[in-house]
Amino acid sequence: MNFFDRVQQLHALLRDRRTPISGQQLQDELECSRATLHRLIAKLRDELGAPILYEREPPGYRYRSDANFELPGLWFTPHELVALLTIERVLAETGPGWLGEQLSPLREKVRNLLADETVGLPDWSDRLRLLSQAARPAGPSFATVASALARRRRLKVRYRARSRQDARSERELSPQRLTRYRDNWYLDAWCHWREGLRSFSLDRIDGAELIDVPALDCAPAELDAALAAGYGIFAGPARDVAELVFSADAARWVSAEQWHPQQQFEWLSGGRYRLRVPYSSGEELIADLLRHGAAVEVVGPPALRAAVAKAHQAAARLYSA
């Protein structure tokens, strides 16, 4: 435990006590020497203004009974600071620009705290590397969508669907939740045009306008049943179960992955790995299976097995000439 941690723990010990706590007990709790304890008390009392009193009978330290003292400003443990900065970096690297701008003052405060010699983590942000794969910009409507979601108001959006040659439509939505999936942002919403729950890719929303009408609320169980029952982001209700057998080499990686909350698995002879995954539309599942190549066999259902085989055959023809 470093000095920074001990200052915070000393404050917690004194704040929660109504009777004096002895110096020896504080040393034991803080795992420090008597000299270090005196430095901690001086830091807390003289620099941070804590109302620390020393009682002679019984001997010990306590906070003044009429005081309601809390540590000033941002005060976190090193682990909490690292977590905060990591979250900020995730948002800055992969989120929309406006979010990084809003968090800029907090980022500077956290970095200054990390640079404090008592923390000893001045270059943490330089040692954090985040790589996004196939990430798409969240688009210009993220702030409006997030505001509508937080305020529980409806949205009027212009949406360009990837199907049907970028067909454009105007829709009224009741936003339910934002989802970040594979480095991209999606909005789960009740579509008042389609009268059902849908997922919308934020990069395909050309414009969004907040409407001063309360949003329709859907229960979390209803959202999961409609949007998270099958495999992938555009899941829908699961209509079938894929049975997949991975080679021993691939099993070392796949066995540590969660493909779906309701997946089932078993180990087979030779280190092979059988995985059963509920799915609705096979497009996203097929794409993920193709990246495993010959390391996975689709045992069933027959339609999925045929689709994967057809995709492999088409790819093989490209290289057979």
Short mmCIF file of C-alpha atoms in Angstrom, two decimals:
data_model
loop_
_atom_site.label_atom_id
_atom_site.label_comp_id
_atom_site.label_asym_id
_atom_site.label_seq_id
_atom_site.Cartn_x
_atom_site.Cartn_y
_atom_site.Cartn_z
CA MET A 1 0.00 0.00 0.00
CA ASN A 2 1.51 3.36 -0.96
CA PHE A 3 1.27 6.74 0.79
CA PHE A 4 -1.69 7.85 -1.32
CA ASP A 5 -3.70 4.75 -0.41
CA ARG A 6 -2.89 5.13 3.27
CA VAL A 7 -4.09 8.75 3.42
CA GLN A 8 -7.44 7.69 2.03
CA GLN A 9 -7.66 4.68 4.36
CA LEU A 10 -6.74 6.80 7.39
CA HIS A 11 -9.56 9.18 6.50
CA ALA A 12 -12.00 6.25 6.22
CA LEU A 13 -10.91 4.85 9.60
CA LEU A 14 -11.35 8.16 11.40
CA ARG A 15 -14.57 9.08 9.61
CA ASP A 16 -16.28 5.85 10.65
CA ARG A 17 -15.24 5.99 14.33
CA ARG A 18 -17.03 7.74 17.18
CA THR A 19 -14.35 6.94 19.78
CA PRO A 20 -10.57 7.52 19.62
CA ILE A 21 -8.47 4.92 17.83
CA SER A 22 -4.97 4.33 19.17
CA GLY A 23 -1.82 5.05 17.24
CA GLN A 24 -0.79 1.39 17.42
CA GLN A 25 -4.13 0.26 16.02
CA LEU A 26 -3.80 2.77 13.18
CA GLN A 27 -0.29 1.47 12.44
CA ASP A 28 -1.63 -2.08 12.31
CA GLU A 29 -4.56 -1.14 10.07
CA LEU A 30 -2.38 0.91 7.72
CA GLU A 31 0.58 -1.48 7.85
CA CYS A 32 3.01 1.36 8.47
CA SER A 33 5.59 2.60 10.95
CA ARG A 34 5.00 5.22 13.65
CA ALA A 35 6.93 7.82 11.63
CA THR A 36 4.82 7.14 8.54
CA LEU A 37 1.63 7.43 10.61
CA HIS A 38 2.70 10.87 11.82
CA ARG A 39 3.38 11.95 8.22
CA LEU A 40 -0.06 10.67 7.18
CA ILE A 41 -1.76 12.54 10.02
CA ALA A 42 0.13 15.71 9.11
CA LYS A 43 -0.87 15.36 5.45
CA LEU A 44 -4.51 14.82 6.32
CA ARG A 45 -4.72 17.51 9.03
CA ASP A 46 -2.38 20.27 7.81
CA GLU A 47 -2.69 20.04 4.02
CA LEU A 48 -6.20 18.71 3.56
CA GLY A 49 -7.85 20.37 6.56
CA ALA A 50 -9.10 17.24 8.31
CA PRO A 51 -10.45 17.99 11.86
CA ILE A 52 -8.19 15.47 13.62
CA LEU A 53 -8.03 15.55 17.41
CA TYR A 54 -5.75 13.64 19.77
CA GLU A 55 -7.40 12.41 22.98
CA ARG A 56 -5.37 11.46 26.06
CA GLU A 57 -8.05 9.36 27.80
CA PRO A 58 -8.31 6.91 26.24
CA PRO A 59 -5.31 7.81 24.09
CA GLY A 60 -6.00 7.96 20.38
CA TYR A 61 -7.07 9.96 17.34
CA ARG A 62 -10.54 10.90 16.15
CA TYR A 63 -12.37 13.46 14.05
CA ARG A 64 -14.03 16.38 15.82
CA SER A 65 -17.57 15.23 16.61
CA ASP A 66 -19.28 18.28 15.08
CA ALA A 67 -17.35 18.03 11.81
CA ASN A 68 -18.64 16.52 8.58
CA PHE A 69 -15.38 16.25 6.68
CA GLU A 70 -14.77 14.67 3.29
CA LEU A 71 -11.60 14.69 1.22
CA PRO A 72 -11.67 17.70 -1.12
CA GLY A 73 -11.92 17.46 -4.89
CA LEU A 74 -11.17 14.30 -6.80
CA TRP A 75 -9.69 11.73 -4.47
CA PHE A 76 -9.17 8.23 -5.76
CA THR A 77 -6.90 5.30 -5.14
CA PRO A 78 -4.30 4.58 -7.84
CA HIS A 79 -6.40 1.62 -9.02
CA GLU A 80 -9.45 3.86 -9.37
CA LEU A 81 -7.43 6.49 -11.22
CA VAL A 82 -6.10 3.92 -13.66
CA ALA A 83 -9.63 2.62 -14.24
CA LEU A 84 -10.91 6.16 -14.85
CA LEU A 85 -8.16 6.99 -17.30
CA THR A 86 -8.61 3.67 -19.09
CA ILE A 87 -12.33 4.36 -19.54
CA GLU A 88 -11.54 7.86 -20.76
CA ARG A 89 -9.06 6.51 -23.29
CA VAL A 90 -11.59 3.98 -24.55
CA LEU A 91 -14.10 6.76 -25.11
CA ALA A 92 -11.52 9.10 -26.63
CA GLU A 93 -10.09 6.47 -28.98
CA THR A 94 -13.31 4.85 -30.11
CA GLY A 95 -16.10 7.24 -29.25
CA PRO A 96 -17.31 10.40 -30.99
CA GLY A 97 -15.31 13.59 -30.73
CA TRP A 98 -17.82 15.53 -28.63
CA LEU A 99 -17.52 13.04 -25.80
CA GLY A 100 -13.75 13.50 -25.66
CA GLU A 101 -14.21 17.26 -25.54
CA GLN A 102 -16.70 17.06 -22.67
CA LEU A 103 -14.37 14.81 -20.67
CA SER A 104 -11.24 16.84 -21.36
CA PRO A 105 -11.26 18.70 -17.99
CA LEU A 106 -11.71 15.43 -16.10
CA ARG A 107 -8.94 13.83 -18.14
CA GLU A 108 -6.50 16.57 -17.18
CA LYS A 109 -7.39 16.29 -13.48
CA VAL A 110 -6.93 12.53 -13.54
CA ARG A 111 -3.60 12.82 -15.34
CA ASN A 112 -2.39 15.39 -12.81
CA LEU A 113 -3.37 13.08 -9.96
CA LEU A 114 -1.57 10.17 -11.61
CA ALA A 115 1.54 12.32 -11.97
CA ASP A 116 1.63 12.98 -8.19
CA GLU A 117 4.78 11.50 -6.72
CA THR A 118 2.77 9.70 -4.06
CA VAL A 119 0.91 7.78 -6.75
CA GLY A 120 3.85 6.97 -8.96
CA LEU A 121 1.96 6.43 -12.24
CA PRO A 122 2.92 9.49 -14.31
CA ASP A 123 3.17 7.77 -17.71
CA TRP A 124 0.25 5.34 -17.49
CA SER A 125 -1.62 6.84 -20.45
CA ASP A 126 1.47 6.42 -22.66
CA ARG A 127 1.57 2.71 -21.82
CA LEU A 128 -2.04 2.05 -22.75
CA ARG A 129 -2.55 0.96 -26.36
CA LEU A 130 -6.06 0.50 -27.75
CA LEU A 131 -6.58 -0.96 -31.21
CA SER A 132 -9.95 -0.89 -32.94
CA GLN A 133 -10.80 -3.25 -35.75
CA ALA A 134 -13.19 -2.16 -38.50
CA ALA A 135 -14.50 0.68 -36.34
CA ARG A 136 -16.85 3.15 -38.01
CA PRO A 137 -17.34 6.77 -36.88
CA ALA A 138 -20.39 7.09 -34.66
CA GLY A 139 -21.68 9.89 -36.87
CA PRO A 140 -22.95 13.39 -36.13
CA SER A 141 -26.05 12.33 -34.17
CA PHE A 142 -24.45 10.63 -31.16
CA ALA A 143 -24.98 13.59 -28.81
CA THR A 144 -28.64 13.97 -29.76
CA VAL A 145 -29.28 10.23 -29.44
CA ALA A 146 -27.55 10.07 -26.05
CA SER A 147 -29.49 13.11 -24.83
CA ALA A 148 -32.82 11.60 -25.89
CA LEU A 149 -31.91 8.33 -24.20
CA ALA A 150 -30.96 10.05 -20.94
CA ARG A 151 -34.01 12.33 -20.93
CA ARG A 152 -36.38 9.56 -22.05
CA ARG A 153 -37.63 11.52 -25.08
CA ARG A 154 -38.43 10.38 -28.60
CA LEU A 155 -36.28 10.96 -31.66
CA LYS A 156 -37.03 11.75 -35.28
CA VAL A 157 -34.20 10.35 -37.39
CA ARG A 158 -33.16 10.04 -41.03
CA TYR A 159 -31.78 6.54 -41.50
CA ARG A 160 -29.88 4.95 -44.39
CA ALA A 161 -30.28 1.18 -44.26
CA ARG A 162 -27.40 -0.87 -45.66
CA SER A 163 -29.89 -3.19 -47.31
CA ARG A 164 -31.89 -2.12 -50.36
CA GLN A 165 -29.16 0.08 -51.84
CA ASP A 166 -28.89 2.58 -48.99
CA ALA A 167 -32.65 3.16 -48.84
CA ARG A 168 -33.45 6.27 -46.81
CA SER A 169 -36.34 6.59 -44.40
CA GLU A 170 -37.58 8.95 -41.69
CA ARG A 171 -38.57 7.28 -38.46
CA GLU A 172 -39.79 8.18 -35.02
CA LEU A 173 -37.95 6.21 -32.35
CA SER A 174 -38.22 5.66 -28.63
CA PRO A 175 -34.57 5.03 -27.64
CA GLN A 176 -34.02 2.15 -25.20
CA ARG A 177 -30.25 1.67 -24.89
CA LEU A 178 -26.92 2.30 -26.60
CA THR A 179 -24.80 -0.72 -27.42
CA ARG A 180 -21.11 -0.82 -28.34
CA TYR A 181 -20.49 -4.00 -30.29
CA ARG A 182 -17.23 -4.87 -32.01
CA ASP A 183 -15.96 -1.28 -31.87
CA ASN A 184 -19.16 0.21 -33.30
CA TRP A 185 -22.19 1.95 -31.78
CA TYR A 186 -25.81 0.82 -32.13
CA LEU A 187 -29.09 2.20 -30.83
CA ASP A 188 -31.74 -0.24 -29.63
CA ALA A 189 -35.07 1.52 -30.03
CA TRP A 190 -38.79 1.04 -30.47
CA CYS A 191 -39.56 2.05 -34.05
CA HIS A 192 -42.99 3.68 -34.18
CA TRP A 193 -43.02 3.25 -37.97
CA ARG A 194 -42.41 -0.50 -37.87
CA GLU A 195 -44.14 -0.88 -34.49
CA GLY A 196 -41.39 -3.06 -33.11
CA LEU A 197 -37.93 -3.14 -31.55
CA ARG A 198 -35.01 -2.60 -33.91
CA SER A 199 -31.25 -1.98 -33.73
CA PHE A 200 -29.88 1.00 -35.68
CA SER A 201 -26.22 1.54 -36.57
CA LEU A 202 -25.38 5.07 -35.45
CA ASP A 203 -23.11 5.73 -38.41
CA ARG A 204 -26.18 5.29 -40.67
CA ILE A 205 -28.21 7.99 -38.91
CA ASP A 206 -27.85 11.10 -41.09
CA GLY A 207 -29.72 13.38 -38.73
CA ALA A 208 -31.58 13.23 -35.45
CA GLU A 209 -34.00 15.62 -33.79
CA LEU A 210 -35.20 15.35 -30.21
CA ILE A 211 -38.99 15.42 -29.86
CA ASP A 212 -40.57 16.67 -26.65
CA VAL A 213 -42.71 13.54 -26.32
CA PRO A 214 -42.05 10.87 -23.65
CA ALA A 215 -40.38 7.78 -25.04
CA LEU A 216 -42.10 4.44 -24.91
CA ASP A 217 -40.32 2.28 -22.33
CA CYS A 218 -39.67 -1.41 -22.93
CA ALA A 219 -38.78 -3.80 -20.14
CA PRO A 220 -35.18 -5.16 -20.18
CA ALA A 221 -36.54 -8.70 -20.57
CA GLU A 222 -38.48 -7.61 -23.64
CA LEU A 223 -35.37 -6.00 -25.13
CA ASP A 224 -33.29 -9.12 -24.59
CA ALA A 225 -35.98 -11.40 -25.99
CA ALA A 226 -36.27 -9.32 -29.15
CA LEU A 227 -32.66 -8.24 -29.70
CA ALA A 228 -30.32 -10.54 -27.77
CA ALA A 229 -31.80 -14.01 -28.07
CA GLY A 230 -29.80 -15.07 -31.13
CA TYR A 231 -26.20 -14.68 -32.26
CA GLY A 232 -24.90 -11.22 -33.16
CA ILE A 233 -26.07 -7.65 -32.99
CA PHE A 234 -29.07 -8.07 -35.31
CA ALA A 235 -30.10 -11.20 -33.49
CA GLY A 236 -33.84 -11.27 -33.11
CA PRO A 237 -35.54 -14.31 -31.63
CA ALA A 238 -33.40 -17.43 -31.97
CA ARG A 239 -34.82 -19.73 -34.65
CA ASP A 240 -32.20 -22.48 -34.62
CA VAL A 241 -29.08 -23.75 -32.88
CA ALA A 242 -25.74 -24.03 -34.66
CA GLU A 243 -23.66 -27.09 -33.77
CA LEU A 244 -19.98 -26.39 -34.35
CA VAL A 245 -16.92 -28.59 -33.83
CA PHE A 246 -13.55 -26.85 -33.55
CA SER A 247 -10.15 -28.47 -34.00
CA ALA A 248 -7.87 -28.93 -31.01
CA ASP A 249 -5.72 -25.95 -32.02
CA ALA A 250 -8.71 -23.62 -32.43
CA ALA A 251 -10.30 -24.95 -29.24
CA ARG A 252 -7.58 -23.36 -27.12
CA TRP A 253 -8.91 -19.94 -28.17
CA VAL A 254 -12.60 -20.61 -28.75
CA SER A 255 -13.13 -22.33 -25.41
CA ALA A 256 -12.25 -19.03 -23.66
CA GLU A 257 -14.75 -17.02 -25.74
CA GLN A 258 -18.42 -16.37 -25.12
CA TRP A 259 -20.32 -16.52 -28.39
CA HIS A 260 -23.73 -16.31 -26.73
CA PRO A 261 -25.04 -16.21 -23.12
CA GLN A 262 -27.00 -19.45 -23.71
CA GLN A 263 -24.24 -21.35 -25.50
CA GLN A 264 -23.53 -24.99 -24.61
CA PHE A 265 -20.23 -26.79 -25.04
CA GLU A 266 -18.44 -30.06 -24.48
CA TRP A 267 -14.95 -31.38 -24.99
CA LEU A 268 -14.50 -34.19 -27.53
CA SER A 269 -11.75 -36.71 -28.11
CA GLY A 270 -8.40 -35.39 -29.27
CA GLY A 271 -8.97 -31.99 -27.69
CA ARG A 272 -11.72 -30.96 -30.08
CA TYR A 273 -14.46 -28.63 -28.85
CA ARG A 274 -18.18 -28.80 -29.63
CA LEU A 275 -20.12 -25.53 -29.32
CA ARG A 276 -23.88 -25.03 -29.68
CA VAL A 277 -25.03 -21.45 -30.31
CA PRO A 278 -28.61 -20.11 -30.75
CA TYR A 279 -28.99 -17.87 -33.81
CA SER A 280 -31.58 -16.16 -35.96
CA SER A 281 -30.05 -14.71 -39.12
CA GLY A 282 -27.04 -16.71 -40.26
CA GLU A 283 -25.17 -13.90 -42.04
CA GLU A 284 -23.07 -12.69 -39.12
CA LEU A 285 -22.50 -16.21 -37.79
CA ILE A 286 -21.34 -17.41 -41.22
CA ALA A 287 -18.87 -14.52 -41.47
CA ASP A 288 -17.37 -15.45 -38.10
CA LEU A 289 -17.16 -19.13 -39.01
CA LEU A 290 -15.35 -18.38 -42.28
CA ARG A 291 -12.50 -16.70 -40.45
CA HIS A 292 -11.79 -20.02 -38.71
CA GLY A 293 -11.41 -21.75 -42.08
CA ALA A 294 -10.84 -25.49 -41.83
CA ALA A 295 -10.50 -25.27 -38.03
CA VAL A 296 -14.29 -25.52 -37.61
CA GLU A 297 -16.91 -27.88 -39.02
CA VAL A 298 -20.58 -26.93 -39.07
CA VAL A 299 -22.37 -30.11 -38.05
CA GLY A 300 -25.83 -28.58 -38.27
CA PRO A 301 -28.38 -27.46 -39.04
CA PRO A 302 -28.16 -28.52 -42.72
CA ALA A 303 -28.99 -25.06 -44.10
CA LEU A 304 -26.15 -23.44 -42.17
CA ARG A 305 -23.73 -26.22 -43.11
CA ALA A 306 -24.65 -25.81 -46.79
CA ALA A 307 -24.24 -22.02 -46.64
CA VAL A 308 -20.77 -22.24 -45.11
CA ALA A 309 -19.73 -24.94 -47.59
CA LYS A 310 -20.96 -22.79 -50.49
CA ALA A 311 -18.97 -19.79 -49.24
CA HIS A 312 -15.80 -21.89 -48.94
CA GLN A 313 -16.29 -23.31 -52.44
CA ALA A 314 -16.79 -19.84 -53.92
CA ALA A 315 -13.59 -18.64 -52.23
CA ALA A 316 -11.69 -21.70 -53.44
CA ARG A 317 -12.71 -20.97 -57.05
CA LEU A 318 -11.04 -17.58 -56.81
CA TYR A 319 -7.68 -19.32 -56.25
CA SER A 320 -8.10 -22.33 -58.53
CA ALA A 321 -7.54 -20.48 -61.80
#
